[in-house]
Amino acid sequence: MGLKEKLMEDFKQSMKDHDEIAKNTINLARAAIKQYEVDNREELDEAGIISILQKQVKMRTDALADFEKAGRTDMLEAYKAEIEVLKKYLPEQMSPEKIKEQVAEIASQMGISGGKENMGKLMGAVMGKLKGQADGNAVRQAVTEFLG
């Protein structure tokens, strides 16, 4: 079963269960996927759908800091719940230790041992290999630490 079908099935189930958070979150994710497909006149594959879902998670994660500053604990909790719903559809994220291992391995393959001037090259290579498996901020942090 593809991700689209899984989203539709879970949307129906959340309606039956009267789970408003899951229903609304899945509906918004499905709308974002549909919007992309209509705008670009192309059917998304699994990787494309995962990319859209990751953007939805990132959008909500970025908003958490704003809600915290504003003291909006109600919105903070709601967005955290939405993030948890969306994460069920994403591949398992790598641990920081595993990311550091990958950075070191890719750097040795490229012959990079340090220096901030190699940041762009190394980031590009690592993000290309770990796309969808690791958060960009975690990768940036690991690359920065590696380059020292």
mmCIF file of C-alpha atoms in Angstrom:
data_model
loop_
_atom_site.group_PDB
_atom_site.id
_atom_site.type_symbol
_atom_site.label_atom_id
_atom_site.label_comp_id
_atom_site.label_asym_id
_atom_site.label_seq_id
_atom_site.Cartn_x
_atom_site.Cartn_y
_atom_site.Cartn_z
ATOM 1 C CA MET A 1 0.000 0.000 0.000
ATOM 2 C CA GLY A 2 1.379 3.385 -0.991
ATOM 3 C CA LEU A 3 1.570 6.422 1.230
ATOM 4 C CA LYS A 4 -1.394 8.100 -0.469
ATOM 5 C CA GLU A 5 -3.584 5.089 0.197
ATOM 6 C CA LYS A 6 -2.306 4.860 3.776
ATOM 7 C CA LEU A 7 -3.111 8.554 4.338
ATOM 8 C CA MET A 8 -6.611 8.079 2.930
ATOM 9 C CA GLU A 9 -7.222 4.968 5.020
ATOM 10 C CA ASP A 10 -5.982 6.673 8.195
ATOM 11 C CA PHE A 11 -8.066 9.765 7.383
ATOM 12 C CA LYS A 12 -11.209 7.615 7.192
ATOM 13 C CA GLN A 13 -10.259 5.811 10.403
ATOM 14 C CA SER A 14 -9.658 9.098 12.244
ATOM 15 C CA MET A 15 -13.134 10.247 11.184
ATOM 16 C CA LYS A 16 -14.645 7.040 12.560
ATOM 17 C CA ASP A 17 -12.649 7.435 15.790
ATOM 18 C CA HIS A 18 -13.594 11.124 16.105
ATOM 19 C CA ASP A 19 -9.866 11.953 16.340
ATOM 20 C CA GLU A 20 -9.948 15.608 15.298
ATOM 21 C CA ILE A 21 -6.194 16.204 15.471
ATOM 22 C CA ALA A 22 -5.336 13.219 13.276
ATOM 23 C CA LYS A 23 -8.213 13.955 10.894
ATOM 24 C CA ASN A 24 -7.270 17.607 10.408
ATOM 25 C CA THR A 25 -3.537 16.926 10.167
ATOM 26 C CA ILE A 26 -3.908 14.137 7.615
ATOM 27 C CA ASN A 27 -6.391 16.221 5.643
ATOM 28 C CA LEU A 28 -3.953 19.152 5.492
ATOM 29 C CA ALA A 29 -1.126 16.830 4.412
ATOM 30 C CA ARG A 30 -3.300 15.290 1.699
ATOM 31 C CA ALA A 31 -4.270 18.798 0.541
ATOM 32 C CA ALA A 32 -0.601 19.836 0.325
ATOM 33 C CA ILE A 33 0.171 16.735 -1.756
ATOM 34 C CA LYS A 34 -2.812 17.363 -4.041
ATOM 35 C CA GLN A 35 -1.876 21.045 -4.400
ATOM 36 C CA TYR A 36 1.645 20.128 -5.493
ATOM 37 C CA GLU A 37 0.336 17.622 -8.013
ATOM 38 C CA VAL A 38 -2.138 20.121 -9.488
ATOM 39 C CA ASP A 39 0.415 22.951 -9.611
ATOM 40 C CA ASN A 40 3.095 20.829 -11.252
ATOM 41 C CA ARG A 41 0.805 18.576 -13.288
ATOM 42 C CA GLU A 42 2.585 15.447 -12.138
ATOM 43 C CA GLU A 43 1.773 12.454 -9.976
ATOM 44 C CA LEU A 44 4.045 12.285 -6.926
ATOM 45 C CA ASP A 45 5.927 9.100 -6.150
ATOM 46 C CA GLU A 46 6.647 7.902 -2.606
ATOM 47 C CA ALA A 47 9.804 10.057 -2.329
ATOM 48 C CA GLY A 48 7.868 13.141 -3.416
ATOM 49 C CA ILE A 49 5.128 12.481 -0.878
ATOM 50 C CA ILE A 50 7.732 11.985 1.868
ATOM 51 C CA SER A 51 9.312 15.293 0.867
ATOM 52 C CA ILE A 52 5.953 17.096 1.192
ATOM 53 C CA LEU A 53 5.325 15.455 4.574
ATOM 54 C CA GLN A 54 8.799 16.475 5.770
ATOM 55 C CA LYS A 55 8.049 20.061 4.759
ATOM 56 C CA GLN A 56 4.819 19.899 6.744
ATOM 57 C CA VAL A 57 6.722 18.657 9.818
ATOM 58 C CA LYS A 58 9.416 21.328 9.376
ATOM 59 C CA MET A 59 6.797 24.052 9.033
ATOM 60 C CA ARG A 60 5.189 23.007 12.309
ATOM 61 C CA THR A 61 8.524 22.536 14.083
ATOM 62 C CA ASP A 62 9.637 26.034 13.070
ATOM 63 C CA ALA A 63 6.388 27.462 14.424
ATOM 64 C CA LEU A 64 6.895 25.827 17.845
ATOM 65 C CA ALA A 65 9.537 28.393 18.852
ATOM 66 C CA ASP A 66 7.212 31.257 17.921
ATOM 67 C CA PHE A 67 4.359 29.796 19.954
ATOM 68 C CA GLU A 68 6.693 29.294 22.905
ATOM 69 C CA LYS A 69 7.824 32.954 22.782
ATOM 70 C CA ALA A 70 4.218 34.106 22.577
ATOM 71 C CA GLY A 71 3.207 31.880 25.490
ATOM 72 C CA ARG A 72 0.638 30.020 23.379
ATOM 73 C CA THR A 73 0.800 26.663 25.130
ATOM 74 C CA ASP A 74 -2.486 25.607 23.512
ATOM 75 C CA MET A 75 -1.018 25.998 20.007
ATOM 76 C CA LEU A 76 2.278 24.489 21.159
ATOM 77 C CA GLU A 77 0.576 21.288 22.282
ATOM 78 C CA ALA A 78 -1.605 21.125 19.170
ATOM 79 C CA TYR A 79 1.379 21.462 16.827
ATOM 80 C CA LYS A 80 3.359 18.859 18.782
ATOM 81 C CA ALA A 81 0.442 16.453 18.384
ATOM 82 C CA GLU A 82 0.269 17.205 14.636
ATOM 83 C CA ILE A 83 4.008 16.576 14.277
ATOM 84 C CA GLU A 84 3.592 13.178 15.953
ATOM 85 C CA VAL A 85 0.775 12.278 13.540
ATOM 86 C CA LEU A 86 2.892 13.229 10.506
ATOM 87 C CA LYS A 87 6.019 11.435 11.747
ATOM 88 C CA LYS A 88 4.160 8.118 11.491
ATOM 89 C CA TYR A 89 4.372 8.430 7.696
ATOM 90 C CA LEU A 90 8.053 9.351 7.497
ATOM 91 C CA PRO A 91 11.034 6.992 7.437
ATOM 92 C CA GLU A 92 12.905 6.513 10.701
ATOM 93 C CA GLN A 93 15.333 9.382 11.290
ATOM 94 C CA MET A 94 19.017 8.679 11.923
ATOM 95 C CA SER A 95 20.480 9.216 15.363
ATOM 96 C CA PRO A 96 23.066 11.999 15.805
ATOM 97 C CA GLU A 97 25.781 9.354 16.314
ATOM 98 C CA LYS A 98 24.894 7.615 13.050
ATOM 99 C CA ILE A 99 24.897 10.971 11.226
ATOM 100 C CA LYS A 100 28.391 11.717 12.581
ATOM 101 C CA GLU A 101 29.585 8.305 11.346
ATOM 102 C CA GLN A 102 28.179 8.987 7.882
ATOM 103 C CA VAL A 103 29.762 12.462 7.785
ATOM 104 C CA ALA A 104 33.181 11.020 8.686
ATOM 105 C CA GLU A 105 32.832 8.227 6.122
ATOM 106 C CA ILE A 106 31.756 10.548 3.289
ATOM 107 C CA ALA A 107 34.485 13.068 4.182
ATOM 108 C CA SER A 108 37.169 10.362 4.028
ATOM 109 C CA GLN A 109 35.847 9.211 0.641
ATOM 110 C CA MET A 110 36.082 12.809 -0.596
ATOM 111 C CA GLY A 111 39.518 13.352 0.959
ATOM 112 C CA ILE A 112 38.268 16.085 3.312
ATOM 113 C CA SER A 113 39.825 16.216 6.755
ATOM 114 C CA GLY A 114 38.747 19.648 7.978
ATOM 115 C CA GLY A 115 38.483 23.314 7.171
ATOM 116 C CA LYS A 116 35.391 25.501 6.977
ATOM 117 C CA GLU A 117 35.986 26.086 3.251
ATOM 118 C CA ASN A 118 34.839 22.478 2.650
ATOM 119 C CA MET A 119 31.464 23.035 4.360
ATOM 120 C CA GLY A 120 29.470 23.399 1.118
ATOM 121 C CA LYS A 121 31.024 20.410 -0.630
ATOM 122 C CA LEU A 122 30.629 18.123 2.363
ATOM 123 C CA MET A 123 27.082 19.296 3.200
ATOM 124 C CA GLY A 124 25.987 18.695 -0.399
ATOM 125 C CA ALA A 125 27.415 15.189 -0.465
ATOM 126 C CA VAL A 126 26.045 14.213 2.948
ATOM 127 C CA MET A 127 22.569 15.643 2.307
ATOM 128 C CA GLY A 128 22.478 13.861 -1.045
ATOM 129 C CA LYS A 129 23.178 10.531 0.613
ATOM 130 C CA LEU A 130 21.033 11.005 3.721
ATOM 131 C CA LYS A 131 18.038 12.734 2.111
ATOM 132 C CA GLY A 132 14.894 11.780 3.978
ATOM 133 C CA GLN A 133 16.817 9.889 6.650
ATOM 134 C CA ALA A 134 18.248 12.805 8.613
ATOM 135 C CA ASP A 135 17.198 16.316 9.555
ATOM 136 C CA GLY A 136 19.139 19.026 7.740
ATOM 137 C CA ASN A 137 19.928 20.879 10.970
ATOM 138 C CA ALA A 138 21.366 17.728 12.554
ATOM 139 C CA VAL A 139 23.498 17.122 9.454
ATOM 140 C CA ARG A 140 24.742 20.725 9.464
ATOM 141 C CA GLN A 141 25.685 20.408 13.130
ATOM 142 C CA ALA A 142 27.554 17.128 12.517
ATOM 143 C CA VAL A 143 29.410 18.575 9.508
ATOM 144 C CA THR A 144 30.339 21.721 11.454
ATOM 145 C CA GLU A 145 31.682 19.605 14.332
ATOM 146 C CA PHE A 146 33.621 17.388 11.916
ATOM 147 C CA LEU A 147 35.229 20.322 10.125
ATOM 148 C CA GLY A 148 36.006 21.820 13.528
#
